[in-house]
Coordinates of N, CA and C in Angstrom, one line a residue:
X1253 N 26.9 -6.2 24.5 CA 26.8 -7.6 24.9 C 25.4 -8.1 24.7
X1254 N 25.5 -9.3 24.1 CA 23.5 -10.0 23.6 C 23.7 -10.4 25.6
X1255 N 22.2 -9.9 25.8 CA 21.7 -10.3 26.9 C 20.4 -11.7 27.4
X1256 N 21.2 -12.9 26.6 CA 20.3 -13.9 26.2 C 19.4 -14.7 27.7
X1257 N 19.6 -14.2 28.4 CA 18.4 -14.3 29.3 C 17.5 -13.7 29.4
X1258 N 17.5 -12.1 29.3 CA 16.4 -11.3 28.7 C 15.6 -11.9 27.7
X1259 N 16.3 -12.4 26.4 CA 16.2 -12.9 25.6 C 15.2 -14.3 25.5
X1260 N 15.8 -14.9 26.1 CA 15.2 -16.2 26.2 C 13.7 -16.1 27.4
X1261 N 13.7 -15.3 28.3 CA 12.5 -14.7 29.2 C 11.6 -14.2 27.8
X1262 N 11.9 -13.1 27.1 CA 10.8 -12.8 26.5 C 10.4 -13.8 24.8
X1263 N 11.3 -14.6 24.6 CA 10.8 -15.8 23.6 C 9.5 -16.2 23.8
X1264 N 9.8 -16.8 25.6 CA 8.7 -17.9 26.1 C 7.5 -17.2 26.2
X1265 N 7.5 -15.5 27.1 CA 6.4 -14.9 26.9 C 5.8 -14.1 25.7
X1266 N 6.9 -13.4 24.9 CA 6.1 -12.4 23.8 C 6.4 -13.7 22.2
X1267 N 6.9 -15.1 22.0 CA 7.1 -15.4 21.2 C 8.4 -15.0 20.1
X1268 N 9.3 -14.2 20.5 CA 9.8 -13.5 20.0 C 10.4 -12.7 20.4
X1269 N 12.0 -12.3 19.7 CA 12.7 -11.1 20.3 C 14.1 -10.7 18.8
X1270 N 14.5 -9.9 19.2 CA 15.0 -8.8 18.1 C 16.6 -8.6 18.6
X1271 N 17.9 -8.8 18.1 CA 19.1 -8.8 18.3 C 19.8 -8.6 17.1
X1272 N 20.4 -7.1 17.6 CA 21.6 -6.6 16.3 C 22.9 -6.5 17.0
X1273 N 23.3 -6.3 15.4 CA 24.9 -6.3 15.4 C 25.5 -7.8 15.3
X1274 N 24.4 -8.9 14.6 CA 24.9 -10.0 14.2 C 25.8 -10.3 13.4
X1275 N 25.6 -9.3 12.4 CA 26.7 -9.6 11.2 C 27.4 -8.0 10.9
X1276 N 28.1 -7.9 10.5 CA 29.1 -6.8 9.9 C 28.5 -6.4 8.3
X1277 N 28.9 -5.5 8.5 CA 28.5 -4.8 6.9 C 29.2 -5.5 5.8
X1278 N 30.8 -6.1 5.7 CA 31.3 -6.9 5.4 C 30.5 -8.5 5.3
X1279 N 30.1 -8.6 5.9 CA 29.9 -10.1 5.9 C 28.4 -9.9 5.1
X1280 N 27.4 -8.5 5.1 CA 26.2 -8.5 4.6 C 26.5 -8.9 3.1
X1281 N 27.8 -8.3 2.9 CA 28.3 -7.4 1.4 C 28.7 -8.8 0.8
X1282 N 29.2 -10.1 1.3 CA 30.0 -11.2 1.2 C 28.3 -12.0 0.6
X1283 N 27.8 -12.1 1.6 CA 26.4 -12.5 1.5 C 25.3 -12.1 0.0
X1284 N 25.5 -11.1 -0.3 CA 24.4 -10.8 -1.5 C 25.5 -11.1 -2.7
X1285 N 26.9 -10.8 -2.6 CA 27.7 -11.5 -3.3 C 26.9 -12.8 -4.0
X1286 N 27.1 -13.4 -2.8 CA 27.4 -14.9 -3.0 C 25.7 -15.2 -4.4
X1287 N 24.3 -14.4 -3.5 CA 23.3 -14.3 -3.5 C 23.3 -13.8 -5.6
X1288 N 23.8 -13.0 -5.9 CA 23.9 -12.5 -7.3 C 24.5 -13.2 -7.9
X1289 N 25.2 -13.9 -7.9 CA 26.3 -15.3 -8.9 C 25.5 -16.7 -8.8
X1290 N 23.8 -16.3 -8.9 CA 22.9 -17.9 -8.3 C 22.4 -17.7 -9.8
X1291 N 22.1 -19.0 -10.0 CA 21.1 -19.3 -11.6 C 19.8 -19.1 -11.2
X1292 N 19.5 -17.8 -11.9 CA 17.7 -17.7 -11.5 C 17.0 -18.6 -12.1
X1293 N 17.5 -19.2 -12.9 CA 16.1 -20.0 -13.8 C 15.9 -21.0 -13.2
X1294 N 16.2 -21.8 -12.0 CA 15.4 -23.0 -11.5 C 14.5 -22.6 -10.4
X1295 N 13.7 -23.7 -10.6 CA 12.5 -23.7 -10.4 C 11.6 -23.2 -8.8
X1296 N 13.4 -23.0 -8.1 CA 13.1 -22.8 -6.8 C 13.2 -21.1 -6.2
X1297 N 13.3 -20.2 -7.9 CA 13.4 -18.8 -7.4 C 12.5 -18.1 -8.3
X1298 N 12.1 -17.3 -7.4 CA 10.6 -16.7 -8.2 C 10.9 -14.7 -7.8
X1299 N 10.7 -14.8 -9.1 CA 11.1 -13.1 -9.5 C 10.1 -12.5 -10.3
X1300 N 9.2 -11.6 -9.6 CA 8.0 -11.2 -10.2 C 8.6 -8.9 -9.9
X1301 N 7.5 -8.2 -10.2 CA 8.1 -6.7 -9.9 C 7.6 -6.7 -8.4
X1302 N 7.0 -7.5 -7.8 CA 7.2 -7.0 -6.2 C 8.1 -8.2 -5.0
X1303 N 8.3 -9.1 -5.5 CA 9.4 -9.5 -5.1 C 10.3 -10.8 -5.9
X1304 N 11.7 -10.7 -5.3 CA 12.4 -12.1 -5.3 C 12.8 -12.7 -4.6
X1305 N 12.4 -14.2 -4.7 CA 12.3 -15.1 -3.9 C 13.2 -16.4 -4.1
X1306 N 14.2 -16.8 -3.0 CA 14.5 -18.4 -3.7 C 14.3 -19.2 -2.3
X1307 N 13.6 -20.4 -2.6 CA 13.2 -21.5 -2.1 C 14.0 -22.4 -1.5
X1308 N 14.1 -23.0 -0.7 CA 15.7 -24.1 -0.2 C 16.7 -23.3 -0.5
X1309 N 17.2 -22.2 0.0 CA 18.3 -21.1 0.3 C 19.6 -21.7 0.3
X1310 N 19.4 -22.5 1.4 CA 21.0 -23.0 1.8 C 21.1 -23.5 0.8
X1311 N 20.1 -24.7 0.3 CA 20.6 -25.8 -0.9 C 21.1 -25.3 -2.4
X1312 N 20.5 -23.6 -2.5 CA 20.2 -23.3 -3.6 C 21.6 -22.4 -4.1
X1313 N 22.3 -21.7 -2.7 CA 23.6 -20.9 -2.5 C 24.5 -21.5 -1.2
X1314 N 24.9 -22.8 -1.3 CA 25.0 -23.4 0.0 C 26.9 -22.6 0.3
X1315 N 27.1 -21.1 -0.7 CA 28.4 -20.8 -0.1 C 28.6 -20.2 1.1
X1316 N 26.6 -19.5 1.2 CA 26.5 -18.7 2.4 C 26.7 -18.9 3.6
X1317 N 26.6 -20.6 3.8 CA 26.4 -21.1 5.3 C 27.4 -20.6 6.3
X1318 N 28.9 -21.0 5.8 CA 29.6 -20.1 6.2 C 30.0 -18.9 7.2
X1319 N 29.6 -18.2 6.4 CA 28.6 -16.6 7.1 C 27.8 -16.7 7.4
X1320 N 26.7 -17.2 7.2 CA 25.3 -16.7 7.7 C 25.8 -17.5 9.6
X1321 N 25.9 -18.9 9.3 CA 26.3 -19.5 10.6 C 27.9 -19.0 11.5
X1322 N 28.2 -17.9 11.7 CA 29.4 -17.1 12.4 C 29.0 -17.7 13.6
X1323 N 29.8 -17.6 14.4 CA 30.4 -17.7 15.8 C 29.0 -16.9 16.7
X1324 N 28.8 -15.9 16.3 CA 27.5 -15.3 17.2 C 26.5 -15.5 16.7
X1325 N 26.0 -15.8 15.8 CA 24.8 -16.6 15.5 C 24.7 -18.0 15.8
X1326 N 25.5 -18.8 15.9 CA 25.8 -20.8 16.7 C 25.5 -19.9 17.9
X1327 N 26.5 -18.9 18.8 CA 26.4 -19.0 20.2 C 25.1 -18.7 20.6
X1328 N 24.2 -17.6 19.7 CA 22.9 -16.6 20.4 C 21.9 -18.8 20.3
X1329 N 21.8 -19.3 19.1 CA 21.0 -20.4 18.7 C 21.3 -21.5 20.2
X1330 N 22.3 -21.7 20.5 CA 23.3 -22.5 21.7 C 22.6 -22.0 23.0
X1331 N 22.7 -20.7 23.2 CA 22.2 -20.5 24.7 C 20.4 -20.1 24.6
X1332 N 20.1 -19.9 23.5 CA 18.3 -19.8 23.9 C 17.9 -20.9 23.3
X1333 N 18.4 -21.9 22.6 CA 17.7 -23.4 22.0 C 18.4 -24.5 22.7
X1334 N 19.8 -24.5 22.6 CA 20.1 -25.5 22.4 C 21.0 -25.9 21.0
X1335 N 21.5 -27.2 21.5 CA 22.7 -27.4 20.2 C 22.4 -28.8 19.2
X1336 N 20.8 -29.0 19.6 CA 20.7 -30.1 19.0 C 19.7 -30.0 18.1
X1337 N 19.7 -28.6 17.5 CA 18.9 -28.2 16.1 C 19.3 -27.9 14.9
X1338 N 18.4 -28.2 13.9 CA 18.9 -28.2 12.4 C 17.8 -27.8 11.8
X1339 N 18.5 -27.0 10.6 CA 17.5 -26.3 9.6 C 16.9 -27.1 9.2
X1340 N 16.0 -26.7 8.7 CA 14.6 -27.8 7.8 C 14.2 -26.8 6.9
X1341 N 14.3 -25.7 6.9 CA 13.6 -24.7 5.6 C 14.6 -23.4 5.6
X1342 N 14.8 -22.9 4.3 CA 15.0 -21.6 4.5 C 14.6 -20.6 3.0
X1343 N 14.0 -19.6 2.8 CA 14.2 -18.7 2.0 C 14.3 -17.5 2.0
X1344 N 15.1 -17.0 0.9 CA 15.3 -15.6 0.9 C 14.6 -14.6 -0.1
X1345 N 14.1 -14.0 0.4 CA 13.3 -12.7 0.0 C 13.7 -11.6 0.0
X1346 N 13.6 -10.9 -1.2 CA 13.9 -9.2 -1.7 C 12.6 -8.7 -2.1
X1347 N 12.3 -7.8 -1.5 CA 11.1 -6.8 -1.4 C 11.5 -5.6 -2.2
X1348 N 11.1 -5.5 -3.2 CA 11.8 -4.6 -4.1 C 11.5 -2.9 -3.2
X1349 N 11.6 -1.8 -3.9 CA 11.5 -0.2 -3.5 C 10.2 0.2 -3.6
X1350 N 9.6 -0.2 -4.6 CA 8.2 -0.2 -5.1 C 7.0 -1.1 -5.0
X1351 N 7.4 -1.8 -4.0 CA 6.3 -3.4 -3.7 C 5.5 -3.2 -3.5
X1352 N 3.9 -3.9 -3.8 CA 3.0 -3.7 -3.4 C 2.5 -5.3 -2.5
X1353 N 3.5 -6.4 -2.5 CA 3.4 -7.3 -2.1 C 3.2 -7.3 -0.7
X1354 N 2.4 -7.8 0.0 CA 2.1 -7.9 1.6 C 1.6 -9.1 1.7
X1355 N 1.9 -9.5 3.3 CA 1.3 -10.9 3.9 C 0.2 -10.3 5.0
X1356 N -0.7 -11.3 4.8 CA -2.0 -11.1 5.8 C -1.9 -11.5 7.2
X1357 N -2.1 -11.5 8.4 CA -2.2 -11.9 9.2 C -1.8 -13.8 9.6
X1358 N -1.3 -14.4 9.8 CA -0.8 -16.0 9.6 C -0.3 -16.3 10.6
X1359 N -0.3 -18.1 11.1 CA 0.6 -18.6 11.5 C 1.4 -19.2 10.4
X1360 N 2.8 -19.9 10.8 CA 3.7 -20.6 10.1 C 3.3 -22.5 10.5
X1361 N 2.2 -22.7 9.9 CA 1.4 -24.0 10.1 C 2.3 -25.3 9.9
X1362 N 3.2 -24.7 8.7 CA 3.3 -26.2 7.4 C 4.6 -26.6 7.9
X1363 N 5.0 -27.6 7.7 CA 6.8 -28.0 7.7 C 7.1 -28.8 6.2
X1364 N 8.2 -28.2 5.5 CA 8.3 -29.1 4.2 C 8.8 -30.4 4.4
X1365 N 8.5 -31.2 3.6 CA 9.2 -32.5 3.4 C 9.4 -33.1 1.9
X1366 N 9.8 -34.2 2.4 CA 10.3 -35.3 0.9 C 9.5 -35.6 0.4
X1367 N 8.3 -36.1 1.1 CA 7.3 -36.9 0.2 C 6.0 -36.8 0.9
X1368 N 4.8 -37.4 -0.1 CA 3.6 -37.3 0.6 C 3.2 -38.8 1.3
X1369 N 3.2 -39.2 2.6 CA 3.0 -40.6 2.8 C 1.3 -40.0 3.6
X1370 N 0.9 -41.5 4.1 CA -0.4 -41.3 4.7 C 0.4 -41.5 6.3
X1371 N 0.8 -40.4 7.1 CA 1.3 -40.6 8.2 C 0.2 -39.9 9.6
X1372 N -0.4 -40.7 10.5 CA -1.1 -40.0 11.2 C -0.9 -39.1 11.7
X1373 N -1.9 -37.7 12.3 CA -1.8 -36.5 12.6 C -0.8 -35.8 11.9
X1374 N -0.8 -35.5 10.6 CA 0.3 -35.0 9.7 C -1.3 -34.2 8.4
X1375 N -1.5 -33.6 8.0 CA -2.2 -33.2 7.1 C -3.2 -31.8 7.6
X1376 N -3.8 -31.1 6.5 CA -3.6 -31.4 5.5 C -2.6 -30.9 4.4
X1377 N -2.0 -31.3 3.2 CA -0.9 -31.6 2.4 C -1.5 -30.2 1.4
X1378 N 0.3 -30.2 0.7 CA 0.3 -29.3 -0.2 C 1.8 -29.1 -1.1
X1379 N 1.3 -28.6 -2.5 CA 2.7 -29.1 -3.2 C 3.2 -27.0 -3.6
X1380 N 3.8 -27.5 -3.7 CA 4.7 -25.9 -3.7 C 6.0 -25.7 -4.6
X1381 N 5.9 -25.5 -5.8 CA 7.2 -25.3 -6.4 C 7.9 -26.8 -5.9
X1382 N 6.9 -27.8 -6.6 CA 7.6 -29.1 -6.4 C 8.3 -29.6 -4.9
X1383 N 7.7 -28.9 -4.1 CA 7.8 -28.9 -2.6 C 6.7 -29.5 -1.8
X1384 N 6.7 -30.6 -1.1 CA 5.6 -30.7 0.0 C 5.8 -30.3 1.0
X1385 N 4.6 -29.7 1.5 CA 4.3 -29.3 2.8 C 3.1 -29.7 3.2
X1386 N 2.8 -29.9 4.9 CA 1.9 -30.5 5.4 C 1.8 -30.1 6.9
X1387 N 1.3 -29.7 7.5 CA 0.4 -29.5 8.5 C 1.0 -30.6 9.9
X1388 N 1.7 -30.3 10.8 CA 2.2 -31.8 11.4 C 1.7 -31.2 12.5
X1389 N 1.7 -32.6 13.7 CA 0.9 -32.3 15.3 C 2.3 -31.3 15.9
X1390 N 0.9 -30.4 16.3 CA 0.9 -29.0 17.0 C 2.2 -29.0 18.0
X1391 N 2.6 -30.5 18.5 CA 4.0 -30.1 19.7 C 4.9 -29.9 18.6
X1392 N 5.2 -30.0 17.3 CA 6.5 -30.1 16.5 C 6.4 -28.8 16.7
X1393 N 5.6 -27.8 15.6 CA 5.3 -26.3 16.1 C 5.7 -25.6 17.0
X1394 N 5.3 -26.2 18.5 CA 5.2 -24.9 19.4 C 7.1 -25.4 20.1
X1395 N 7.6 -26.5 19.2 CA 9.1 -26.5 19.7 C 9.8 -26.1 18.9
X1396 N 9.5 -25.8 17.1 CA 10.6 -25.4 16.4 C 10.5 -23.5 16.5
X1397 N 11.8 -23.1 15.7 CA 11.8 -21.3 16.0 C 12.3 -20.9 14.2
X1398 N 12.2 -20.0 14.0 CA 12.2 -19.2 13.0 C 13.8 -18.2 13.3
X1399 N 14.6 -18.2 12.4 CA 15.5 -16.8 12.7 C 15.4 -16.0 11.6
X1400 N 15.0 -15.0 11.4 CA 14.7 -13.5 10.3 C 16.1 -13.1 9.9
X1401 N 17.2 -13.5 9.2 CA 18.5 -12.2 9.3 C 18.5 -11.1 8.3
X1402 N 18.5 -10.0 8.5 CA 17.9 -8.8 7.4 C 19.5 -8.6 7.1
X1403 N 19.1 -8.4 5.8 CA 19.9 -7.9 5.1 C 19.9 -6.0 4.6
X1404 N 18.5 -5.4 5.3 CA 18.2 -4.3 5.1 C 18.0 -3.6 6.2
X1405 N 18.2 -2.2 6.6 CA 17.6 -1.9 7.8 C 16.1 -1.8 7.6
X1406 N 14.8 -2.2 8.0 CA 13.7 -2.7 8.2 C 13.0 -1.8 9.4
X1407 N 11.8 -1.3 8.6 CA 10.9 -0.6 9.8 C 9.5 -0.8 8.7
X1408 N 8.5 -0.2 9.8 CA 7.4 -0.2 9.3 C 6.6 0.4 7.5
X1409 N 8.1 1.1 7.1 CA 7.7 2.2 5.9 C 8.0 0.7 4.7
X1410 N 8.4 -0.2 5.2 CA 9.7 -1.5 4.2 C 9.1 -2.8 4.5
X1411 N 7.8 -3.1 5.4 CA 7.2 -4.0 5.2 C 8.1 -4.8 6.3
X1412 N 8.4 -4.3 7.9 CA 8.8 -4.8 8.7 C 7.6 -5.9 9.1
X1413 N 7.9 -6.9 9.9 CA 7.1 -7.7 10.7 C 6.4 -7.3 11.4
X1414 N 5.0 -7.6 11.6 CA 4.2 -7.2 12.6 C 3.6 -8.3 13.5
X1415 N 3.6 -8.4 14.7 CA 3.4 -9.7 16.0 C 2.4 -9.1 16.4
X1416 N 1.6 -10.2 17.1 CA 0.9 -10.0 18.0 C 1.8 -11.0 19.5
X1417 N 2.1 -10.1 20.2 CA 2.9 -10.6 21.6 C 2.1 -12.0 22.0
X1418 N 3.2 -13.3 22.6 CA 2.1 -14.1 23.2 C 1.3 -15.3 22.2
X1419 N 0.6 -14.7 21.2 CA -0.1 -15.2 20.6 C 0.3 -17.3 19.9
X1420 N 1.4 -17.2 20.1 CA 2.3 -18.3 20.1 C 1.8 -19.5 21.1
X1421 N 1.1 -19.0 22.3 CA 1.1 -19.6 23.4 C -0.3 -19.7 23.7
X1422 N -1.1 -19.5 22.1 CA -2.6 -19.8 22.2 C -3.3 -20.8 21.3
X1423 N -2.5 -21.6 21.2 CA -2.6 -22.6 19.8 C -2.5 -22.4 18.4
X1424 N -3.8 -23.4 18.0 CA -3.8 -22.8 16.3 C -4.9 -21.8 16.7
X1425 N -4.7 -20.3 15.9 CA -5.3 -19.0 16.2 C -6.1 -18.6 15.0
X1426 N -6.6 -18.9 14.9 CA -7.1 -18.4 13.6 C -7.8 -16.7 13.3
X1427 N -6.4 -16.4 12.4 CA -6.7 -14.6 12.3 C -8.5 -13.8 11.9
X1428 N -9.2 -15.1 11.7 CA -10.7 -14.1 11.6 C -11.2 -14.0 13.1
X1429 N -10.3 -14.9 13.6 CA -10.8 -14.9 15.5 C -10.2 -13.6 16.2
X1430 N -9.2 -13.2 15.6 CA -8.4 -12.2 16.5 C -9.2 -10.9 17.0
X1431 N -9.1 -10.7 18.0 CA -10.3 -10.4 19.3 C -9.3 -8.6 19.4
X1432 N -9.3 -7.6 18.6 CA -8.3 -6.5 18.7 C -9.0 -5.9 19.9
X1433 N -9.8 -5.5 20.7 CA -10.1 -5.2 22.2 C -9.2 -6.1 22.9
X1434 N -8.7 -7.0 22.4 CA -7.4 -7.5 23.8 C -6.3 -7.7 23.1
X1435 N -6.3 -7.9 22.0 CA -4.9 -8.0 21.3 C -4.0 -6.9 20.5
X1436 N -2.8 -6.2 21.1 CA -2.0 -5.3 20.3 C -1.2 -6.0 19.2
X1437 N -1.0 -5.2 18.0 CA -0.3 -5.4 17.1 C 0.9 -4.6 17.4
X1438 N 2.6 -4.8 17.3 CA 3.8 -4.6 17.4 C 4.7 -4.8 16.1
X1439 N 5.0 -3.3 15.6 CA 5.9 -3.5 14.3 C 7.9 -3.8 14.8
X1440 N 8.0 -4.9 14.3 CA 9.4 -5.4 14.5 C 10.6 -4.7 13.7
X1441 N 11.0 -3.9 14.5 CA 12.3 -3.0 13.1 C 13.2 -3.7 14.0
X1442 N 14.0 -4.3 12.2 CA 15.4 -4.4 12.9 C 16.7 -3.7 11.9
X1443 N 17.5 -3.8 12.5 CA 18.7 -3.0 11.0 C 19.5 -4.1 10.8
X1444 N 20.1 -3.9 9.6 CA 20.8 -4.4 8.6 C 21.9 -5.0 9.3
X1445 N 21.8 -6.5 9.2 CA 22.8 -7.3 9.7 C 22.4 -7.5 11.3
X1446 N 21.2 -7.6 11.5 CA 20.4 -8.2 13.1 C 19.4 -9.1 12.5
X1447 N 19.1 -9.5 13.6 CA 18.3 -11.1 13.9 C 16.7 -10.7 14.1
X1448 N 15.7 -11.5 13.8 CA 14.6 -11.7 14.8 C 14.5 -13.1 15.0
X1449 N 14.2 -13.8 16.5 CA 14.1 -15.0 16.2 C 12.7 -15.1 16.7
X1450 N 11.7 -16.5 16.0 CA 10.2 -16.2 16.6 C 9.8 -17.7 16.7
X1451 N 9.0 -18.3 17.4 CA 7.9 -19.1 17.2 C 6.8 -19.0 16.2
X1452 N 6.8 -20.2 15.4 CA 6.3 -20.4 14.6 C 4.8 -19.9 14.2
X1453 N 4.1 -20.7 16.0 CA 2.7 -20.1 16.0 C 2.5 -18.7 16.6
X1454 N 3.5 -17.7 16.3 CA 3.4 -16.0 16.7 C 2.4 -15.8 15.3
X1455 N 1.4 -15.0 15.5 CA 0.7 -14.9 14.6 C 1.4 -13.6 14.2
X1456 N 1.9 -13.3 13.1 CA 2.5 -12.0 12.4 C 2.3 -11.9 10.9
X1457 N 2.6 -10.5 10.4 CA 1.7 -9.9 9.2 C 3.1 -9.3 8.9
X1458 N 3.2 -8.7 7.4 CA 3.5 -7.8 6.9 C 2.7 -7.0 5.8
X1459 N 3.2 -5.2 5.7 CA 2.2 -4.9 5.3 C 3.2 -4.1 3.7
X1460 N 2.6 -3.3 3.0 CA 3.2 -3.2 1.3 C 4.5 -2.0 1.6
X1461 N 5.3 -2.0 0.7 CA 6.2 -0.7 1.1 C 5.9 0.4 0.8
X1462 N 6.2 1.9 1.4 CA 5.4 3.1 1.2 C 7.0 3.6 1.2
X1463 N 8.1 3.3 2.0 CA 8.9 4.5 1.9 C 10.3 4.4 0.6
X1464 N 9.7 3.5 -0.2 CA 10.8 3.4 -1.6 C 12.2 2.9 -1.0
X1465 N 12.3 1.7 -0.3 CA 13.4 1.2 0.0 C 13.2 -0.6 0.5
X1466 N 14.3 -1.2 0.1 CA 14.6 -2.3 -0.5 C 14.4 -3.2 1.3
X1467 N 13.8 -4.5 1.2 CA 14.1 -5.1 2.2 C 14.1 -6.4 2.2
X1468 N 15.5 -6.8 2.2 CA 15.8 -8.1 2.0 C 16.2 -9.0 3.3
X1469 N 15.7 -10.0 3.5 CA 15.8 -11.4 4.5 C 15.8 -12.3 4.7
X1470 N 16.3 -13.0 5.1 CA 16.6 -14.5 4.7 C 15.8 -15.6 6.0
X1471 N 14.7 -16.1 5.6 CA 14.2 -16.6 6.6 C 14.8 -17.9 7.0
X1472 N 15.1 -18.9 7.8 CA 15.6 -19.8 8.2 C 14.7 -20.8 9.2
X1473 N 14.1 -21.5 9.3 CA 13.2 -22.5 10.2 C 14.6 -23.8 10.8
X1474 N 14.3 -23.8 12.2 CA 15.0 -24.8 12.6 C 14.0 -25.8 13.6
X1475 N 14.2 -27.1 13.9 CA 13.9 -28.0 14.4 C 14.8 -28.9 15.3
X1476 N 14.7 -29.6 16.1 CA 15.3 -30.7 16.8 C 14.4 -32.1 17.0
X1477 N 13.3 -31.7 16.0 CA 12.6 -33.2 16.5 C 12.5 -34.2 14.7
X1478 N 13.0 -35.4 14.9 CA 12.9 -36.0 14.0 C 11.7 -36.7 13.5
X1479 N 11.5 -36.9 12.6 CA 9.8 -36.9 11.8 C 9.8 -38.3 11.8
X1480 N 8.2 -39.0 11.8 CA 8.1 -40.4 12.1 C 8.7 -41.3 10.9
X1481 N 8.6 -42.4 11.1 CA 9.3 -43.4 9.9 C 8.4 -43.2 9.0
X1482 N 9.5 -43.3 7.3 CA 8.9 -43.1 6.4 C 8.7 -40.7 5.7
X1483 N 9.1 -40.6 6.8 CA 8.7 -39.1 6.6 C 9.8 -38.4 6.8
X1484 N 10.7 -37.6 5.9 CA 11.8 -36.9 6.1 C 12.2 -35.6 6.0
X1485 N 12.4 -34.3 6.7 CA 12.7 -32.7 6.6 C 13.3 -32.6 5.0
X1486 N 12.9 -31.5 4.3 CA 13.0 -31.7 2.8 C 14.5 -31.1 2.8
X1487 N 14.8 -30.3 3.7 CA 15.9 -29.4 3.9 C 16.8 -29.5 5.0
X1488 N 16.8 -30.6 5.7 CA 17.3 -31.1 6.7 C 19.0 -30.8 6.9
X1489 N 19.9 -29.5 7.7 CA 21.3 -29.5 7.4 C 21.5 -29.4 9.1
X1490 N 22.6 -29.7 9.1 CA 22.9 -29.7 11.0 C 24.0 -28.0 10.5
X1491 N 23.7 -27.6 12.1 CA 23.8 -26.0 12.4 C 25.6 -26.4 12.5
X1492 N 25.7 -27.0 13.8 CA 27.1 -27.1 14.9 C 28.0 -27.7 14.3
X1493 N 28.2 -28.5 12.6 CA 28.9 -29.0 12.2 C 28.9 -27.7 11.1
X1494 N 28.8 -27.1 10.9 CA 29.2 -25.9 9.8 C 30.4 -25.4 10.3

């Protein structure tokens, strides 16, 4: 049984928390399906030898929603958020056996959108595989959440997540500041067909793969706050009507 009070206690304090047995091996199997029958050539998926990547997920394989949104993923999103959130980003990532790809220490700053307007406290801007993104005031941030669904079992050898606990609940943090006499680093393993869900400003890292195994995830960003006039979520889909 998910114990979402636990749950939702350590969101507020550690930024984050970790829940398996979301999806069935069947439904992972349904999922990469859907994932291998996608046209690589547009412009939104990027396949180099350390990883593959596609951009706007849902928009790009929208057969997955389906599954990905089951009955215990709406309910886990329902009892720790709330029912009045919608995706705004999502992509999926394959980490090949052999990667040498890693992320450095980060927060998740940017939110994508439609267009570039001149809208206050919003910058600064940036274009991405024909994508804008931009920098929006810090309350949108510390209210939208992140959900991780692995499609691999994931540990430290596969380029799991690494958090710093908390760190969510200290603004914008900037990683040349991070003070390791008070701050621990925590590697996030989750298995194949579980969740992580996180706050945006949790400063976390990933590091290159060492143990010759595959790790694929499909990151998902959700929001419930609507963007000022003139300014619109590039990826905007409601969760509770799927």
């Amino acid at each position: 049984m998910i114990n979402n009070v636990n749950n939702k206690a350590r969101l507020y304090k550690d930024g984050y928390g970790i829940i398996n047995e979301v999806y069935t091996k069947e439904e992972i199997d349904a999922i990469l399906i859907e994932i291998a029958k996608a046209d690589t050539s547009n412009a939104t998926f990027r396949k180099t030898d350390n990883l593959f990547a596609i951009r706007q997920f849902l928009k790009e394989i929208p057969a997955v929603k389906q599954i990905l949104f089951n009955d215990k993923l709406k309910g886990i999103i329902n009892e720790l958020f709330g029912d009045r959130y919608f995706t705004v980003k999502s992509i999926y990532f394959d980490k090949p056996q052999k990667s040498n790809w890693f992320v450095a220490w980060h927060q998740d700053l940017t939110i994508s959108v439609d267009k570039k307007t001149d809208t206050p406290g919003y910058g600064p801007w940036t274009v991405k595989q024909n994508q804008f993104t931009v920098q929006p005031p810090i309350n949108i941030l510390e209210n939208n959440f992140t959900i991780c669904i692995h499609l691999d079992d994931t540990g430290e050898g596969n380029g799991a997540l690494k958090v710093i606990s908390g760190s969510h609940l200290k603004g914008i943090y900037r990683p040349e500041t991070i003070d390791w006499q008070k701050e621990t680093e925590h590697t996030c393993n989750v298995n194949a067909g579980g969740i992580m869900f996180m706050r945006p400003l949790l400063l976390h890292a990933s590091n290159r793969t060492t143990n010759n195994k595959t790790r694929k995830v499909i990151h998902i960003e959700f929001s419930n706050t609507e963007l000022p006039k003139g300014l619109k979520w590039a990826e905007k889909q409601m969760v509770f009507t799927i």
